[in-house]
């Protein structure tokens, strides 16, 4: 691995700060710049995080002479523009979820990255969490027999606020894009793209989907039952069933610190994988590994799959928006 990967953070909001805290703990990572639409916010964040440079525009940050990779931490509707600015100057990009607002945007960004031969990855950090990898390994090794049914929920309670990114349709709000994407991504990772998609949603007063239910058919008679909400605190579980048992992730499953195997016969097994911080360090390590090996995408979160996931999200929305 190179001794040092130099990061820049684009967008000075909540997730930028949480990500930066984990970045600081990854060996070989250095934060060299932050950028915001506001110079004041950029300087405040740079001072808070000890970043040497602060830019008052996303274009300025993208042109930083030192950064190897830009972490795109803007609200959903601004992901595309931010990614394209960074890719245009030859930077690698780690882009927050959802990767884009729709599949058309996703395809455009992927096209830019490929044309520039730049690294690009959707920040689907759950895939890199050690307990989640353990869970996947049990499934792949046939410990459940053939995995047939995935049940996942991701719901939390927020108060409706038309100014919040969660409830503003123009900012890419709604349960599906905010948290449903995690469930759809997990289903895609385990079972591949769906062959049939059913969905229904509760649309709130601001016009966004506040709760959504999704049923996916996958090849080989496999099913995913998914739900997401920004109005309801749900159980936050993920479990996959096969004829020979079940495998659970500890709650909340998207940052699980343990995985549990319950075989039909024999004793349950629980494996604990505690970690410090928020859990973003594992995706950061994957970016470092890819850059060190000259890979322009991650085999764990490949671009073709990010595009497929956006297509699934588009199809889900078509079920209730027409
Ligand atoms: N991985 C995770 O666990 C996780 C958790 C939460 C959120 N997220 C994702 O991270 C992204 C940011 O979420 P957040 O909670 O950090 O959001 P936030 O604090 O509300 O906003 C993030 C930043 O977006 C920028 N932005 C760009 N255009 C904007 C506009 N027109 N209006 C307002 N802000 C605008 C702002 O940066 P400047 O004003 O500095 O330019 C703002 O600080 C979202 O895509 C979300 O889905 C991921």
Short mmCIF file of C-alpha atoms and ligand atoms in Angstrom, two decimals:
data_model
loop_
_atom_site.label_atom_id
_atom_site.label_comp_id
_atom_site.label_asym_id
_atom_site.label_seq_id
_atom_site.Cartn_x
_atom_site.Cartn_y
_atom_site.Cartn_z
CA UNK A 1 0.00 0.00 0.00
CA UNK A 2 1.16 3.58 -0.54
CA UNK A 3 2.30 5.11 2.75
CA UNK A 4 -0.28 7.84 2.52
CA UNK A 5 -3.69 8.38 0.88
CA UNK A 6 -4.71 12.05 0.90
CA UNK A 7 -8.41 12.69 1.33
CA UNK A 8 -10.59 15.70 0.67
CA UNK A 9 -14.13 16.04 2.05
CA UNK A 10 -16.76 17.76 -0.10
CA UNK A 11 -19.73 19.12 1.88
CA UNK A 12 -19.55 20.31 5.47
CA UNK A 13 -22.57 18.63 7.02
CA UNK A 14 -23.30 15.95 9.59
CA UNK A 15 -21.95 12.86 7.87
CA UNK A 16 -18.74 14.69 6.89
CA UNK A 17 -17.89 15.04 10.58
CA UNK A 18 -18.69 11.42 11.45
CA UNK A 19 -16.70 10.15 8.50
CA UNK A 20 -13.74 12.37 9.36
CA UNK A 21 -13.65 10.94 12.89
CA UNK A 22 -13.17 7.43 11.48
CA UNK A 23 -10.77 8.63 8.78
CA UNK A 24 -8.50 10.03 11.48
CA UNK A 25 -8.15 6.53 12.95
CA UNK A 26 -7.20 4.76 9.69
CA UNK A 27 -3.45 4.30 9.31
CA UNK A 28 -2.15 5.94 6.14
CA UNK A 29 -5.13 8.30 5.72
CA UNK A 30 -4.61 12.04 5.83
CA UNK A 31 -7.27 14.72 5.47
CA UNK A 32 -5.77 17.49 3.34
CA UNK A 33 -8.78 19.65 2.43
CA UNK A 34 -12.45 20.31 2.97
CA UNK A 35 -14.86 22.20 0.75
CA UNK A 36 -18.26 23.75 1.17
CA UNK A 37 -20.54 26.13 -0.73
CA UNK A 38 -19.74 28.52 2.10
CA UNK A 39 -16.19 29.63 2.90
CA UNK A 40 -17.18 30.17 6.50
CA UNK A 41 -18.48 26.60 6.89
CA UNK A 42 -15.40 25.21 5.13
CA UNK A 43 -13.02 27.12 7.39
CA UNK A 44 -14.94 26.09 10.50
CA UNK A 45 -14.83 22.43 9.48
CA UNK A 46 -11.14 22.62 8.53
CA UNK A 47 -10.33 24.11 11.93
CA UNK A 48 -12.42 21.48 13.70
CA UNK A 49 -10.78 18.59 11.84
CA UNK A 50 -7.27 20.02 11.48
CA UNK A 51 -7.44 20.04 7.66
CA UNK A 52 -4.75 22.26 6.12
CA UNK A 53 -6.92 23.72 3.35
CA UNK A 54 -10.52 24.98 3.19
CA UNK A 55 -12.30 25.82 -0.09
CA UNK A 56 -15.39 27.96 -0.55
CA UNK A 57 -16.61 26.01 -3.56
CA UNK A 58 -16.87 22.38 -4.61
CA UNK A 59 -14.95 23.17 -7.81
CA UNK A 60 -12.13 24.66 -5.73
CA UNK A 61 -11.92 21.54 -3.59
CA UNK A 62 -12.01 19.28 -6.64
CA UNK A 63 -8.96 21.10 -8.01
CA UNK A 64 -6.91 20.64 -4.83
CA UNK A 65 -3.40 19.79 -6.05
CA UNK A 66 -2.68 17.19 -3.41
CA UNK A 67 -5.83 15.13 -2.77
CA UNK A 68 -5.93 11.56 -4.11
CA UNK A 69 -9.57 10.90 -3.32
CA UNK A 70 -12.66 13.00 -2.61
CA UNK A 71 -15.36 11.87 -0.21
CA UNK A 72 -18.70 13.26 -1.47
CA UNK A 73 -20.79 14.09 1.61
CA UNK A 74 -23.47 16.34 0.16
CA UNK A 75 -27.19 15.83 0.22
CA UNK A 76 -28.51 13.32 -2.32
CA UNK A 77 -29.48 15.75 -5.07
CA UNK A 78 -25.93 17.15 -5.20
CA UNK A 79 -24.03 13.83 -5.45
CA UNK A 80 -23.86 13.79 -9.23
CA UNK A 81 -22.45 17.26 -9.68
CA UNK A 82 -19.95 16.75 -6.88
CA UNK A 83 -18.74 13.43 -8.26
CA UNK A 84 -18.37 14.87 -11.74
CA UNK A 85 -16.35 17.83 -10.48
CA UNK A 86 -13.93 15.55 -8.66
CA UNK A 87 -13.63 13.07 -11.52
CA UNK A 88 -13.00 15.92 -13.98
CA UNK A 89 -9.78 16.75 -12.14
CA UNK A 90 -8.70 13.11 -12.04
CA UNK A 91 -9.50 12.43 -8.40
CA UNK A 92 -10.81 9.17 -7.02
CA UNK A 93 -14.28 9.42 -5.48
CA UNK A 94 -16.09 7.76 -2.60
CA UNK A 95 -19.72 8.91 -2.93
CA UNK A 96 -22.30 8.73 -0.15
CA UNK A 97 -25.40 6.60 -0.59
CA UNK A 98 -27.69 6.73 -2.44
CA UNK A 99 -25.16 6.78 -5.28
CA UNK A 100 -27.41 9.14 -7.30
CA UNK A 101 -31.03 10.24 -7.56
CA UNK A 102 -31.79 7.70 -10.30
CA UNK A 103 -30.18 5.23 -12.68
CA UNK A 104 -29.67 7.85 -15.39
CA UNK A 105 -27.57 9.99 -13.08
CA UNK A 106 -25.69 6.94 -11.85
CA UNK A 107 -24.86 5.84 -15.39
CA UNK A 108 -23.58 9.33 -16.25
CA UNK A 109 -21.25 9.42 -13.24
CA UNK A 110 -19.99 5.89 -13.89
CA UNK A 111 -19.34 6.83 -17.52
CA UNK A 112 -17.24 9.80 -16.39
CA UNK A 113 -15.19 7.68 -14.02
CA UNK A 114 -14.53 5.04 -16.66
CA UNK A 115 -13.62 7.62 -19.29
CA UNK A 116 -11.15 9.23 -16.88
CA UNK A 117 -9.97 5.86 -15.51
CA UNK A 118 -10.60 7.19 -12.01
CA UNK A 119 -11.54 5.23 -8.92
CA UNK A 120 -15.23 5.50 -7.97
CA UNK A 121 -17.22 3.69 -5.28
CA UNK A 122 -20.61 4.11 -3.63
CA UNK A 123 -20.10 4.44 0.13
CA UNK A 124 -22.14 1.34 0.99
CA UNK A 125 -20.11 0.91 4.19
CA UNK A 126 -22.29 -1.94 5.56
CA UNK A 127 -20.69 -4.41 3.15
CA UNK A 128 -17.30 -3.87 4.75
CA UNK A 129 -18.34 -4.30 8.40
CA UNK A 130 -16.60 -7.43 9.81
CA UNK A 131 -19.74 -9.05 11.29
CA UNK A 132 -21.59 -8.52 8.00
CA UNK A 133 -18.74 -10.21 6.14
CA UNK A 134 -18.87 -13.11 8.60
CA UNK A 135 -22.63 -13.42 8.05
CA UNK A 136 -22.13 -13.46 4.28
CA UNK A 137 -19.43 -16.10 4.62
CA UNK A 138 -21.80 -18.41 6.55
CA UNK A 139 -24.40 -17.99 3.82
CA UNK A 140 -21.90 -18.60 0.99
CA UNK A 141 -20.48 -21.68 2.65
CA UNK A 142 -23.93 -23.34 2.71
CA UNK A 143 -24.35 -23.38 6.50
CA UNK A 144 -28.09 -22.61 6.01
CA UNK A 145 -28.53 -24.90 3.05
CA UNK A 146 -29.58 -22.77 0.11
CA UNK A 147 -30.41 -19.25 1.32
CA UNK A 148 -33.97 -18.58 0.18
CA UNK A 149 -35.53 -15.69 2.09
CA UNK A 150 -34.08 -12.37 3.25
CA UNK A 151 -36.02 -10.17 5.66
CA UNK A 152 -34.68 -6.70 6.37
CA UNK A 153 -36.05 -3.55 7.94
CA UNK A 154 -34.50 -0.13 8.42
CA UNK A 155 -36.75 2.39 10.10
CA UNK A 156 -36.20 5.34 12.41
CA UNK A 157 -38.49 8.05 13.67
CA UNK A 158 -37.97 11.59 12.41
CA UNK A 159 -40.44 14.44 12.86
CA UNK A 160 -41.76 15.69 9.51
CA UNK A 161 -40.00 18.92 8.61
CA UNK A 162 -40.29 20.25 5.07
CA UNK A 163 -36.82 21.86 5.38
CA UNK A 164 -35.11 18.62 6.35
CA UNK A 165 -33.31 16.70 3.59
CA UNK A 166 -35.35 13.66 4.62
CA UNK A 167 -38.71 15.27 3.84
CA UNK A 168 -37.84 17.54 0.90
CA UNK A 169 -38.51 15.82 -2.44
CA UNK A 170 -36.27 18.30 -4.29
CA UNK A 171 -33.28 17.21 -2.18
CA UNK A 172 -33.88 13.50 -2.86
CA UNK A 173 -35.75 12.90 0.40
CA UNK A 174 -37.86 9.90 1.39
CA UNK A 175 -37.39 6.56 3.12
CA UNK A 176 -36.41 4.66 0.00
CA UNK A 177 -33.42 6.81 -0.94
CA UNK A 178 -32.36 7.45 2.63
CA UNK A 179 -32.52 3.98 4.19
CA UNK A 180 -34.40 1.65 1.83
CA UNK A 181 -31.26 1.74 -0.31
CA UNK A 182 -29.41 -0.21 2.40
CA UNK A 183 -31.98 -3.00 2.34
CA UNK A 184 -32.10 -3.14 -1.47
CA UNK A 185 -28.31 -3.19 -1.56
CA UNK A 186 -28.17 -6.07 0.93
CA UNK A 187 -30.66 -8.04 -1.17
CA UNK A 188 -28.65 -7.34 -4.32
CA UNK A 189 -25.41 -8.38 -2.62
CA UNK A 190 -26.86 -11.71 -1.48
CA UNK A 191 -29.21 -12.69 -4.28
CA UNK A 192 -28.32 -10.51 -7.29
CA UNK A 193 -30.68 -8.27 -9.26
CA UNK A 194 -34.40 -8.96 -8.87
CA UNK A 195 -36.52 -10.46 -11.61
CA UNK A 196 -39.76 -9.02 -10.23
CA UNK A 197 -40.41 -6.01 -8.03
CA UNK A 198 -43.50 -5.18 -5.99
CA UNK A 199 -43.78 -2.22 -3.69
CA UNK A 200 -46.13 0.08 -1.88
CA UNK A 201 -45.45 3.26 0.07
CA UNK A 202 -47.05 5.76 2.42
CA UNK A 203 -46.54 9.24 0.99
CA UNK A 204 -46.48 12.02 3.57
CA UNK A 205 -47.60 15.64 3.44
CA UNK A 206 -44.34 16.89 1.95
CA UNK A 207 -44.68 14.41 -0.92
CA UNK A 208 -41.95 11.95 0.04
CA UNK A 209 -42.34 8.25 0.83
CA UNK A 210 -42.29 8.07 4.62
CA UNK A 211 -42.58 4.29 4.80
CA UNK A 212 -42.09 1.74 2.06
CA UNK A 213 -42.54 -2.01 1.69
CA UNK A 214 -40.71 -3.94 -1.05
CA UNK A 215 -40.95 -7.50 -2.27
CA UNK A 216 -38.25 -8.76 -4.63
CA UNK A 217 -38.13 -12.04 -6.56
CA UNK A 218 -34.64 -13.21 -7.42
CA UNK A 219 -33.54 -16.04 -9.70
CA UNK A 220 -33.73 -19.53 -8.17
CA UNK A 221 -36.89 -18.96 -6.14
CA UNK A 222 -35.28 -16.55 -3.69
CA UNK A 223 -37.22 -13.73 -2.08
CA UNK A 224 -36.41 -10.49 -0.30
CA UNK A 225 -38.94 -8.81 1.99
CA UNK A 226 -37.78 -5.31 2.78
CA UNK A 227 -39.16 -2.33 4.64
CA UNK A 228 -37.91 1.17 5.34
CA UNK A 229 -39.26 4.16 7.20
CA UNK A 230 -38.30 7.67 8.27
CA UNK A 231 -41.37 7.92 10.55
CA UNK A 232 -41.25 4.66 12.53
CA UNK A 233 -38.66 3.09 14.75
CA UNK A 234 -38.57 -0.47 13.50
CA UNK A 235 -36.73 -3.52 14.84
CA UNK A 236 -33.65 -2.93 12.59
CA UNK A 237 -33.15 -6.61 11.86
CA UNK A 238 -31.64 -8.55 8.98
CA UNK A 239 -32.07 -12.30 8.76
CA UNK A 240 -31.66 -14.80 6.00
CA UNK A 241 -33.34 -18.21 6.05
CA UNK A 242 -32.46 -21.46 4.34
CA UNK A 243 -33.83 -24.98 4.79
CA UNK A 244 -31.01 -25.77 7.25
CA UNK A 245 -31.17 -22.67 9.42
CA UNK A 246 -31.10 -18.92 9.78
CA UNK A 247 -28.36 -16.29 10.01
CA UNK A 248 -28.97 -13.03 11.86
CA UNK A 249 -27.10 -9.77 12.09
CA UNK A 250 -27.20 -8.02 15.44
CA UNK A 251 -29.30 -4.84 15.59
CA UNK A 252 -28.92 -2.36 14.05
CA UNK A 253 -27.91 -4.68 11.25
CA UNK A 254 -26.25 -2.07 8.98
CA UNK A 255 -23.48 -1.61 11.54
CA UNK A 256 -23.73 -5.02 13.18
CA UNK A 257 -21.21 -5.87 15.83
CA UNK A 258 -22.17 -9.55 15.91
CA UNK A 259 -23.63 -12.27 13.71
CA UNK A 260 -25.57 -15.32 14.86
CA UNK A 261 -26.04 -18.63 13.09
CA UNK A 262 -29.01 -20.75 14.13
CA UNK A 263 -28.72 -24.14 12.44
CA UNK A 264 -31.83 -26.34 12.25
CA UNK A 265 -29.91 -28.99 14.15
CA UNK A 266 -27.03 -28.34 16.52
CA UNK A 267 -26.10 -25.35 18.62
CA UNK A 268 -26.35 -21.70 17.65
CA UNK A 269 -23.09 -19.88 17.05
CA UNK A 270 -22.55 -16.21 17.77
CA UNK A 271 -19.48 -14.33 16.59
CA UNK A 272 -18.74 -10.89 18.02
CA UNK A 273 -16.85 -8.34 15.97
CA UNK A 274 -16.76 -5.17 18.06
CA UNK A 275 -15.15 -2.09 16.52
CA UNK A 276 -14.40 1.43 17.64
CA UNK A 277 -15.92 4.50 16.00
CA UNK A 278 -18.82 4.68 13.58
CA UNK A 279 -17.86 1.83 11.25
CA UNK A 280 -16.74 3.87 8.21
CA UNK A 281 -13.11 2.81 8.70
CA UNK A 282 -13.72 -0.46 6.84
CA UNK A 283 -14.92 1.19 3.62
CA UNK A 284 -12.02 3.64 3.91
CA UNK A 285 -9.60 0.70 4.13
CA UNK A 286 -11.20 -0.76 1.00
CA UNK A 287 -10.63 2.52 -0.86
CA UNK A 288 -6.99 2.46 0.24
CA UNK A 289 -6.61 -1.15 -0.89
CA UNK A 290 -8.11 -0.39 -4.32
CA UNK A 291 -5.96 2.70 -4.83
CA UNK A 292 -2.84 0.83 -3.76
CA UNK A 293 -3.57 -1.90 -6.28
CA UNK A 294 -4.48 0.51 -9.07
CA UNK A 295 -8.11 -0.70 -9.16
CA UNK A 296 -10.67 1.80 -10.42
CA UNK A 297 -13.53 0.06 -8.64
CA UNK A 298 -14.08 -2.23 -5.70
CA UNK A 299 -14.96 -5.87 -6.34
CA UNK A 300 -17.08 -5.75 -3.16
CA UNK A 301 -19.14 -2.72 -4.27
CA UNK A 302 -18.73 -2.69 -8.07
CA UNK A 303 -20.12 0.10 -10.21
CA UNK A 304 -22.30 -2.21 -12.32
CA UNK A 305 -24.05 -3.26 -9.12
CA UNK A 306 -24.49 0.33 -7.90
CA UNK A 307 -26.17 1.01 -11.25
CA UNK A 308 -28.40 -2.08 -10.92
CA UNK A 309 -29.40 -0.99 -7.42
CA UNK A 310 -30.40 2.45 -8.74
CA UNK A 311 -32.46 0.71 -11.45
CA UNK A 312 -34.21 -1.32 -8.75
CA UNK A 313 -34.89 1.85 -6.73
CA UNK A 314 -36.34 3.47 -9.87
CA UNK A 315 -38.59 0.47 -10.48
CA UNK A 316 -39.69 0.45 -6.83
CA UNK A 317 -40.71 4.12 -7.10
CA UNK A 318 -42.58 3.48 -10.34
CA UNK A 319 -44.80 1.01 -8.45
CA UNK A 320 -46.27 3.81 -6.33
CA UNK A 321 -45.55 7.07 -8.14
CA UNK A 322 -47.51 6.51 -11.34
N1 LIG B 1 -23.20 6.53 5.53
C1 LIG B 1 -24.03 6.89 6.49
O1 LIG B 1 -24.12 6.30 7.55
C2 LIG B 1 -24.86 8.11 6.27
C3 LIG B 1 -25.52 8.70 7.35
C4 LIG B 1 -26.23 9.87 7.13
C5 LIG B 1 -26.28 10.41 5.87
N2 LIG B 1 -25.65 9.80 4.83
C6 LIG B 1 -25.68 10.38 3.49
O2 LIG B 1 -24.77 11.48 3.50
C7 LIG B 1 -25.28 12.55 2.71
C8 LIG B 1 -25.31 13.82 3.55
O3 LIG B 1 -26.12 13.62 4.69
P1 LIG B 1 -26.02 14.61 5.93
O4 LIG B 1 -26.88 14.04 6.99
O5 LIG B 1 -24.60 14.91 6.24
O6 LIG B 1 -26.74 15.89 5.33
P2 LIG B 1 -26.70 17.42 5.74
O7 LIG B 1 -25.83 17.62 6.93
O8 LIG B 1 -28.10 17.88 5.81
O9 LIG B 1 -26.07 18.09 4.43
C9 LIG B 1 -24.81 17.72 3.95
C10 LIG B 1 -24.25 18.82 3.09
O10 LIG B 1 -24.85 18.85 1.79
C11 LIG B 1 -24.46 20.07 1.18
N3 LIG B 1 -25.43 20.62 0.25
C12 LIG B 1 -25.25 20.67 -1.07
N4 LIG B 1 -26.28 21.27 -1.67
C13 LIG B 1 -27.15 21.61 -0.72
C14 LIG B 1 -28.40 22.28 -0.73
N5 LIG B 1 -28.98 22.72 -1.86
N6 LIG B 1 -29.01 22.47 0.44
C15 LIG B 1 -28.43 22.05 1.58
N7 LIG B 1 -27.24 21.40 1.64
C16 LIG B 1 -26.61 21.19 0.50
C17 LIG B 1 -24.16 21.02 2.34
O11 LIG B 1 -22.78 21.26 2.32
P3 LIG B 1 -22.18 22.72 2.28
O12 LIG B 1 -23.26 23.66 2.69
O13 LIG B 1 -21.07 22.62 3.22
O14 LIG B 1 -21.76 22.92 0.88
C18 LIG B 1 -24.51 20.22 3.57
O15 LIG B 1 -23.73 20.53 4.67
C19 LIG B 1 -26.64 12.10 2.19
O16 LIG B 1 -26.47 11.64 0.88
C20 LIG B 1 -27.03 10.95 3.09
O17 LIG B 1 -27.81 9.97 2.43
C21 LIG B 1 -24.94 8.67 5.01
#
